[in-house]
Amino acid sequence: MDLRHLKYFVAVAEERSFTRAAERLHISQPPLSRQIQQLEEAIGQPLIDREARPLHLTEAGRFFYARAVRLLEQFHETIAMTRRIAQTDKRLVLGFAASTMYGALPHIVRMFRATQPHTELVLLERTSVQQIEDLNAGRIDVGFGRIRLESPNVKREVLRKEPLVLAMPCEHPLASDSSPLSLTAIKPYPLLIYPRQPRPSYADQVLSICHDLGIEPGTVHEVNEMQTALGLVASGMGLCVVPSGVQKLRREDVLYRPLMEPSAVSPIIMSTRLHDRPPDLLLLRTLIDEVYQEGVYPGQVAAPVGASPGDETRAASL
Ligand code: BEZ
């Protein structure tokens, strides 16, 4: 007895006629009758009352029909699931700091998905600090963040250094001009920084750039999210230093001015586990280079501000 017997029996039981069942199965009637007979012989019980018109199932036939339908469903499900598993057995989990979404990341992700449709690409929003923990715990395969963090088992690569810009409300005195300005211009105004937690964060990066330039901002307000900071900028509560890609958020009440200082940049850092080089990760890295070679990836808004690449920079696009 095999699956074909079940399939034939189910067809006869549902059609209540050998003729219609044979048509449905695209076979002639004699082999169908023979198969059902073989099935009944193997079971040792009649399953169909052949005297009745339309045909009726015996009690054993009704029981067998219910089981046969279930078995066939399970069989088809098993085939479909196995096919799906074979297709999605490859998985790449990518952690990203929220602000990298304003840069090349969406473009890179689209390219990766088009190139590798059978790899399940999972994107998880993670701060740079969380990315290191997640890499060590095997929860992500690659992280894109902005903060330089040391971990013995993590390889870090600066992909590029993104210029920073100063966000200000439209009616601010500094907003009358759109040319690059010095970061020293922020001194008289409150400075908004984000995120407050976890530290070290992008907030510390901005503070240390100011510090290294000898600029001590007056009042500093910490907020949790960039969106909040920009809302407060629009409210006239202060100024905020943001990566240039953020200009994609075209708020009509906020203006952005490029900064003159070459050190006013924020790195985009790719972190991976040391010696971990699955093919999908290598492909992702190649796609990043391709995107950078395009020069300007879609949505890139700020012209580079001549920052010099640091030691770690292997793929500076400045
Ligand atoms: C970028 O904006 O350059 C970038 C962001 C995330 C991943 C890779 C590149």
PDB file of C-alpha atoms in Angstrom, residues 105-316:
ATOM      1  CA  LEU A 105      22.117  51.137   4.932  1.00  0.00           C
ATOM      2  CA  PRO A 106      18.669  50.978   3.292  1.00  0.00           C
ATOM      3  CA  HIS A 107      20.303  50.924  -0.153  1.00  0.00           C
ATOM      4  CA  ILE A 108      22.764  48.212   0.898  1.00  0.00           C
ATOM      5  CA  VAL A 109      19.965  46.110   2.388  1.00  0.00           C
ATOM      6  CA  ARG A 110      17.916  46.383  -0.815  1.00  0.00           C
ATOM      7  CA  MET A 111      20.915  45.308  -2.896  1.00  0.00           C
ATOM      8  CA  PHE A 112      21.670  42.401  -0.587  1.00  0.00           C
ATOM      9  CA  ARG A 113      18.087  41.136  -0.665  1.00  0.00           C
ATOM     10  CA  ALA A 114      17.986  41.361  -4.453  1.00  0.00           C
ATOM     11  CA  THR A 115      21.280  39.465  -4.750  1.00  0.00           C
ATOM     12  CA  GLN A 116      20.586  36.851  -2.079  1.00  0.00           C
ATOM     13  CA  PRO A 117      16.825  36.191  -2.097  1.00  0.00           C
ATOM     14  CA  HIS A 118      17.313  32.875  -0.284  1.00  0.00           C
ATOM     15  CA  THR A 119      19.146  34.361   2.661  1.00  0.00           C
ATOM     16  CA  GLU A 120      16.869  35.495   5.441  1.00  0.00           C
ATOM     17  CA  LEU A 121      18.174  38.943   6.371  1.00  0.00           C
ATOM     18  CA  VAL A 122      17.140  40.008   9.856  1.00  0.00           C
ATOM     19  CA  LEU A 123      17.571  43.652  10.917  1.00  0.00           C
ATOM     20  CA  LEU A 124      17.672  44.547  14.594  1.00  0.00           C
ATOM     21  CA  GLU A 125      17.962  48.094  15.926  1.00  0.00           C
ATOM     22  CA  ARG A 126      20.812  48.046  18.450  1.00  0.00           C
ATOM     23  CA  THR A 127      23.037  50.707  19.957  1.00  0.00           C
ATOM     24  CA  SER A 128      26.781  50.355  19.371  1.00  0.00           C
ATOM     25  CA  VAL A 129      27.180  49.053  22.943  1.00  0.00           C
ATOM     26  CA  GLN A 130      24.464  46.439  22.464  1.00  0.00           C
ATOM     27  CA  GLN A 131      25.995  45.376  19.143  1.00  0.00           C
ATOM     28  CA  ILE A 132      29.209  44.293  20.865  1.00  0.00           C
ATOM     29  CA  GLU A 133      27.252  42.260  23.440  1.00  0.00           C
ATOM     30  CA  ASP A 134      25.093  40.749  20.698  1.00  0.00           C
ATOM     31  CA  LEU A 135      28.096  39.805  18.559  1.00  0.00           C
ATOM     32  CA  ASN A 136      29.750  38.074  21.501  1.00  0.00           C
ATOM     33  CA  ALA A 137      26.504  36.267  22.363  1.00  0.00           C
ATOM     34  CA  GLY A 138      25.947  35.201  18.734  1.00  0.00           C
ATOM     35  CA  ARG A 139      22.680  37.166  18.486  1.00  0.00           C
ATOM     36  CA  ILE A 140      23.868  39.212  15.494  1.00  0.00           C
ATOM     37  CA  ASP A 141      26.430  38.507  12.764  1.00  0.00           C
ATOM     38  CA  VAL A 142      27.323  42.079  11.928  1.00  0.00           C
ATOM     39  CA  GLY A 143      26.771  45.462  13.533  1.00  0.00           C
ATOM     40  CA  PHE A 144      26.775  48.990  12.117  1.00  0.00           C
ATOM     41  CA  GLY A 145      27.310  51.656  14.728  1.00  0.00           C
ATOM     42  CA  ARG A 146      29.208  54.857  15.427  1.00  0.00           C
ATOM     43  CA  ILE A 147      31.053  54.319  18.691  1.00  0.00           C
ATOM     44  CA  ARG A 148      34.546  52.833  18.923  1.00  0.00           C
ATOM     45  CA  LEU A 149      34.293  50.073  21.504  1.00  0.00           C
ATOM     46  CA  GLU A 150      36.991  47.545  22.315  1.00  0.00           C
ATOM     47  CA  SER A 151      36.252  43.843  22.565  1.00  0.00           C
ATOM     48  CA  PRO A 152      38.890  41.134  22.096  1.00  0.00           C
ATOM     49  CA  ASN A 153      36.700  38.978  19.859  1.00  0.00           C
ATOM     50  CA  VAL A 154      35.285  41.733  17.717  1.00  0.00           C
ATOM     51  CA  LYS A 155      36.773  43.125  14.535  1.00  0.00           C
ATOM     52  CA  ARG A 156      35.985  46.762  13.869  1.00  0.00           C
ATOM     53  CA  GLU A 157      36.250  48.587  10.564  1.00  0.00           C
ATOM     54  CA  VAL A 158      35.549  52.259   9.947  1.00  0.00           C
ATOM     55  CA  LEU A 159      33.612  52.283   6.682  1.00  0.00           C
ATOM     56  CA  ARG A 160      33.522  56.029   6.271  1.00  0.00           C
ATOM     57  CA  LYS A 161      33.475  59.185   8.321  1.00  0.00           C
ATOM     58  CA  GLU A 162      30.217  60.987   7.942  1.00  0.00           C
ATOM     59  CA  PRO A 163      30.373  64.780   8.131  1.00  0.00           C
ATOM     60  CA  LEU A 164      28.352  66.379  10.909  1.00  0.00           C
ATOM     61  CA  VAL A 165      26.016  69.321  10.417  1.00  0.00           C
ATOM     62  CA  LEU A 166      24.478  71.799  12.811  1.00  0.00           C
ATOM     63  CA  ALA A 167      20.683  71.742  13.131  1.00  0.00           C
ATOM     64  CA  MET A 168      18.985  75.025  14.003  1.00  0.00           C
ATOM     65  CA  PRO A 169      15.489  76.481  13.848  1.00  0.00           C
ATOM     66  CA  CYS A 170      14.636  78.333  10.604  1.00  0.00           C
ATOM     67  CA  GLU A 171      14.444  81.719  12.235  1.00  0.00           C
ATOM     68  CA  HIS A 172      17.726  81.358  14.174  1.00  0.00           C
ATOM     69  CA  PRO A 173      20.344  84.122  13.656  1.00  0.00           C
ATOM     70  CA  LEU A 174      22.798  81.508  12.271  1.00  0.00           C
ATOM     71  CA  ALA A 175      20.201  80.354   9.726  1.00  0.00           C
ATOM     72  CA  SER A 176      20.550  83.429   7.520  1.00  0.00           C
ATOM     73  CA  ASP A 177      23.461  81.749   5.719  1.00  0.00           C
ATOM     74  CA  SER A 178      23.885  78.183   4.449  1.00  0.00           C
ATOM     75  CA  SER A 179      27.703  78.132   4.116  1.00  0.00           C
ATOM     76  CA  PRO A 180      29.891  75.931   6.372  1.00  0.00           C
ATOM     77  CA  LEU A 181      30.339  77.417   9.828  1.00  0.00           C
ATOM     78  CA  SER A 182      32.696  76.749  12.708  1.00  0.00           C
ATOM     79  CA  LEU A 183      31.541  74.649  15.617  1.00  0.00           C
ATOM     80  CA  THR A 184      32.602  77.529  17.877  1.00  0.00           C
ATOM     81  CA  ALA A 185      29.342  79.187  16.756  1.00  0.00           C
ATOM     82  CA  ILE A 186      27.415  76.935  19.154  1.00  0.00           C
ATOM     83  CA  LYS A 187      29.008  78.482  22.260  1.00  0.00           C
ATOM     84  CA  PRO A 188      26.314  81.060  23.124  1.00  0.00           C
ATOM     85  CA  TYR A 189      23.444  78.587  22.642  1.00  0.00           C
ATOM     86  CA  PRO A 190      22.148  75.567  24.553  1.00  0.00           C
ATOM     87  CA  LEU A 191      23.323  72.294  22.972  1.00  0.00           C
ATOM     88  CA  LEU A 192      21.011  69.298  22.657  1.00  0.00           C
ATOM     89  CA  ILE A 193      22.684  65.896  22.687  1.00  0.00           C
ATOM     90  CA  TYR A 194      21.373  62.328  22.370  1.00  0.00           C
ATOM     91  CA  PRO A 195      21.001  59.545  23.294  1.00  0.00           C
ATOM     92  CA  ARG A 196      21.177  59.932  27.045  1.00  0.00           C
ATOM     93  CA  GLN A 197      21.605  56.158  27.548  1.00  0.00           C
ATOM     94  CA  PRO A 198      23.430  53.788  27.139  1.00  0.00           C
ATOM     95  CA  ARG A 199      26.834  55.499  27.338  1.00  0.00           C
ATOM     96  CA  PRO A 200      29.242  55.931  25.721  1.00  0.00           C
ATOM     97  CA  SER A 201      27.010  57.117  22.906  1.00  0.00           C
ATOM     98  CA  TYR A 202      26.883  59.540  20.015  1.00  0.00           C
ATOM     99  CA  ALA A 203      26.292  62.229  22.652  1.00  0.00           C
ATOM    100  CA  ASP A 204      29.827  61.648  23.996  1.00  0.00           C
ATOM    101  CA  GLN A 205      31.211  61.725  20.476  1.00  0.00           C
ATOM    102  CA  VAL A 206      29.788  65.230  19.947  1.00  0.00           C
ATOM    103  CA  LEU A 207      31.003  66.399  23.372  1.00  0.00           C
ATOM    104  CA  SER A 208      34.493  65.066  22.768  1.00  0.00           C
ATOM    105  CA  ILE A 209      34.715  66.737  19.331  1.00  0.00           C
ATOM    106  CA  CYS A 210      33.783  70.037  21.017  1.00  0.00           C
ATOM    107  CA  HIS A 211      36.225  69.386  23.839  1.00  0.00           C
ATOM    108  CA  ASP A 212      39.103  68.565  21.461  1.00  0.00           C
ATOM    109  CA  LEU A 213      38.437  71.847  19.648  1.00  0.00           C
ATOM    110  CA  GLY A 214      38.507  73.706  22.957  1.00  0.00           C
ATOM    111  CA  ILE A 215      34.805  74.490  22.738  1.00  0.00           C
ATOM    112  CA  GLU A 216      32.939  74.175  26.021  1.00  0.00           C
ATOM    113  CA  PRO A 217      29.229  74.374  25.201  1.00  0.00           C
ATOM    114  CA  GLY A 218      27.212  76.439  27.684  1.00  0.00           C
ATOM    115  CA  THR A 219      24.113  74.510  28.675  1.00  0.00           C
ATOM    116  CA  VAL A 220      23.870  70.888  27.561  1.00  0.00           C
ATOM    117  CA  HIS A 221      20.462  69.155  27.458  1.00  0.00           C
ATOM    118  CA  GLU A 222      20.455  65.392  27.105  1.00  0.00           C
ATOM    119  CA  VAL A 223      17.518  63.692  25.429  1.00  0.00           C
ATOM    120  CA  ASN A 224      16.867  60.085  24.502  1.00  0.00           C
ATOM    121  CA  GLU A 225      16.240  60.311  20.796  1.00  0.00           C
ATOM    122  CA  MET A 226      17.331  62.313  17.805  1.00  0.00           C
ATOM    123  CA  GLN A 227      13.703  63.006  16.882  1.00  0.00           C
ATOM    124  CA  THR A 228      13.180  64.623  20.284  1.00  0.00           C
ATOM    125  CA  ALA A 229      16.357  66.655  19.881  1.00  0.00           C
ATOM    126  CA  LEU A 230      15.197  67.938  16.481  1.00  0.00           C
ATOM    127  CA  GLY A 231      11.756  68.754  17.890  1.00  0.00           C
ATOM    128  CA  LEU A 232      13.433  70.792  20.621  1.00  0.00           C
ATOM    129  CA  VAL A 233      15.643  72.481  18.020  1.00  0.00           C
ATOM    130  CA  ALA A 234      12.485  73.438  16.101  1.00  0.00           C
ATOM    131  CA  SER A 235      11.027  74.741  19.373  1.00  0.00           C
ATOM    132  CA  GLY A 236      13.986  77.098  19.737  1.00  0.00           C
ATOM    133  CA  MET A 237      15.342  75.259  22.781  1.00  0.00           C
ATOM    134  CA  GLY A 238      18.859  74.846  21.412  1.00  0.00           C
ATOM    135  CA  LEU A 239      21.080  73.593  18.608  1.00  0.00           C
ATOM    136  CA  CYS A 240      22.030  70.022  17.789  1.00  0.00           C
ATOM    137  CA  VAL A 241      24.957  68.438  15.946  1.00  0.00           C
ATOM    138  CA  VAL A 242      23.730  65.578  13.740  1.00  0.00           C
ATOM    139  CA  PRO A 243      25.196  63.296  11.047  1.00  0.00           C
ATOM    140  CA  SER A 244      24.655  64.830   7.602  1.00  0.00           C
ATOM    141  CA  GLY A 245      22.426  61.964   6.483  1.00  0.00           C
ATOM    142  CA  VAL A 246      19.826  63.160   8.973  1.00  0.00           C
ATOM    143  CA  GLN A 247      19.077  66.052   6.611  1.00  0.00           C
ATOM    144  CA  LYS A 248      16.930  63.556   4.756  1.00  0.00           C
ATOM    145  CA  LEU A 249      14.411  64.305   7.455  1.00  0.00           C
ATOM    146  CA  ARG A 250      13.230  67.439   5.758  1.00  0.00           C
ATOM    147  CA  ARG A 251      11.546  69.266   8.614  1.00  0.00           C
ATOM    148  CA  GLU A 252      10.363  72.608   7.330  1.00  0.00           C
ATOM    149  CA  ASP A 253      11.101  74.254  10.684  1.00  0.00           C
ATOM    150  CA  VAL A 254      14.741  73.087  10.917  1.00  0.00           C
ATOM    151  CA  LEU A 255      17.767  74.142   8.852  1.00  0.00           C
ATOM    152  CA  TYR A 256      21.163  72.461   8.687  1.00  0.00           C
ATOM    153  CA  ARG A 257      24.586  74.025   8.144  1.00  0.00           C
ATOM    154  CA  PRO A 258      27.753  72.092   7.346  1.00  0.00           C
ATOM    155  CA  LEU A 259      30.598  72.368   9.847  1.00  0.00           C
ATOM    156  CA  MET A 260      34.068  73.594   8.855  1.00  0.00           C
ATOM    157  CA  GLU A 261      36.209  71.538  11.190  1.00  0.00           C
ATOM    158  CA  PRO A 262      37.586  68.334   9.630  1.00  0.00           C
ATOM    159  CA  SER A 263      37.172  66.605  13.000  1.00  0.00           C
ATOM    160  CA  ALA A 264      33.422  67.220  12.926  1.00  0.00           C
ATOM    161  CA  VAL A 265      32.674  63.748  11.581  1.00  0.00           C
ATOM    162  CA  SER A 266      31.081  60.607  12.950  1.00  0.00           C
ATOM    163  CA  PRO A 267      32.442  57.222  11.844  1.00  0.00           C
ATOM    164  CA  ILE A 268      30.231  54.453  10.555  1.00  0.00           C
ATOM    165  CA  ILE A 269      31.773  51.342  12.034  1.00  0.00           C
ATOM    166  CA  MET A 270      31.193  47.786  10.895  1.00  0.00           C
ATOM    167  CA  SER A 271      31.756  45.224  13.654  1.00  0.00           C
ATOM    168  CA  THR A 272      31.978  41.488  13.141  1.00  0.00           C
ATOM    169  CA  ARG A 273      33.234  38.531  15.142  1.00  0.00           C
ATOM    170  CA  LEU A 274      36.957  38.082  14.683  1.00  0.00           C
ATOM    171  CA  HIS A 275      37.685  35.366  12.047  1.00  0.00           C
ATOM    172  CA  ASP A 276      33.961  34.981  11.291  1.00  0.00           C
ATOM    173  CA  ARG A 277      33.617  35.273   7.514  1.00  0.00           C
ATOM    174  CA  PRO A 278      30.521  33.498   6.189  1.00  0.00           C
ATOM    175  CA  PRO A 279      29.982  34.052   2.431  1.00  0.00           C
ATOM    176  CA  ASP A 280      26.929  36.264   3.005  1.00  0.00           C
ATOM    177  CA  LEU A 281      28.980  38.578   5.186  1.00  0.00           C
ATOM    178  CA  LEU A 282      31.682  38.829   2.541  1.00  0.00           C
ATOM    179  CA  LEU A 283      29.036  39.643  -0.032  1.00  0.00           C
ATOM    180  CA  LEU A 284      27.590  42.345   2.216  1.00  0.00           C
ATOM    181  CA  ARG A 285      31.043  43.887   2.533  1.00  0.00           C
ATOM    182  CA  THR A 286      31.479  43.840  -1.261  1.00  0.00           C
ATOM    183  CA  LEU A 287      28.116  45.533  -1.737  1.00  0.00           C
ATOM    184  CA  ILE A 288      29.134  48.294   0.674  1.00  0.00           C
ATOM    185  CA  ASP A 289      32.208  48.973  -1.476  1.00  0.00           C
ATOM    186  CA  GLU A 290      30.032  48.997  -4.588  1.00  0.00           C
ATOM    187  CA  VAL A 291      27.661  51.519  -3.032  1.00  0.00           C
ATOM    188  CA  TYR A 292      30.574  53.748  -2.058  1.00  0.00           C
ATOM    189  CA  GLN A 293      32.039  53.460  -5.544  1.00  0.00           C
ATOM    190  CA  GLU A 294      28.806  54.895  -6.906  1.00  0.00           C
ATOM    191  CA  GLY A 295      30.028  58.078  -5.199  1.00  0.00           C
ATOM    192  CA  VAL A 296      26.719  59.360  -4.033  1.00  0.00           C
ATOM    193  CA  TYR A 297      24.274  56.770  -2.874  1.00  0.00           C
ATOM    194  CA  PRO A 298      20.597  57.599  -3.056  1.00  0.00           C
ATOM    195  CA  GLY A 299      19.597  60.133  -0.484  1.00  0.00           C
ATOM    196  CA  GLN A 300      23.100  61.203   0.390  1.00  0.00           C
ATOM    197  CA  VAL A 301      22.658  64.860   1.056  1.00  0.00           C
ATOM    198  CA  ALA A 302      25.824  66.474   2.345  1.00  0.00           C
ATOM    199  CA  ALA A 303      28.952  67.190   0.375  1.00  0.00           C
ATOM    200  CA  PRO A 304      32.022  65.763   2.124  1.00  0.00           C
ATOM    201  CA  VAL A 305      33.891  68.192   4.346  1.00  0.00           C
ATOM    202  CA  GLY A 306      37.443  67.037   3.761  1.00  0.00           C
ATOM    203  CA  ALA A 307      38.002  64.987   6.901  1.00  0.00           C
ATOM    204  CA  SER A 308      41.094  62.839   6.842  1.00  0.00           C
ATOM    205  CA  PRO A 309      40.638  59.106   7.274  1.00  0.00           C
ATOM    206  CA  GLY A 310      41.907  57.651  10.531  1.00  0.00           C
ATOM    207  CA  ASP A 311      44.041  54.542  11.057  1.00  0.00           C
ATOM    208  CA  GLU A 312      41.118  52.195  11.134  1.00  0.00           C
ATOM    209  CA  THR A 313      39.533  53.563   8.004  1.00  0.00           C
ATOM    210  CA  ARG A 314      39.727  50.948   5.285  1.00  0.00           C
ATOM    211  CA  ALA A 315      36.970  52.188   3.009  1.00  0.00           C
ATOM    212  CA  ALA A 316      36.738  55.898   3.479  1.00  0.00           C
TER     213      ALA A 316
END
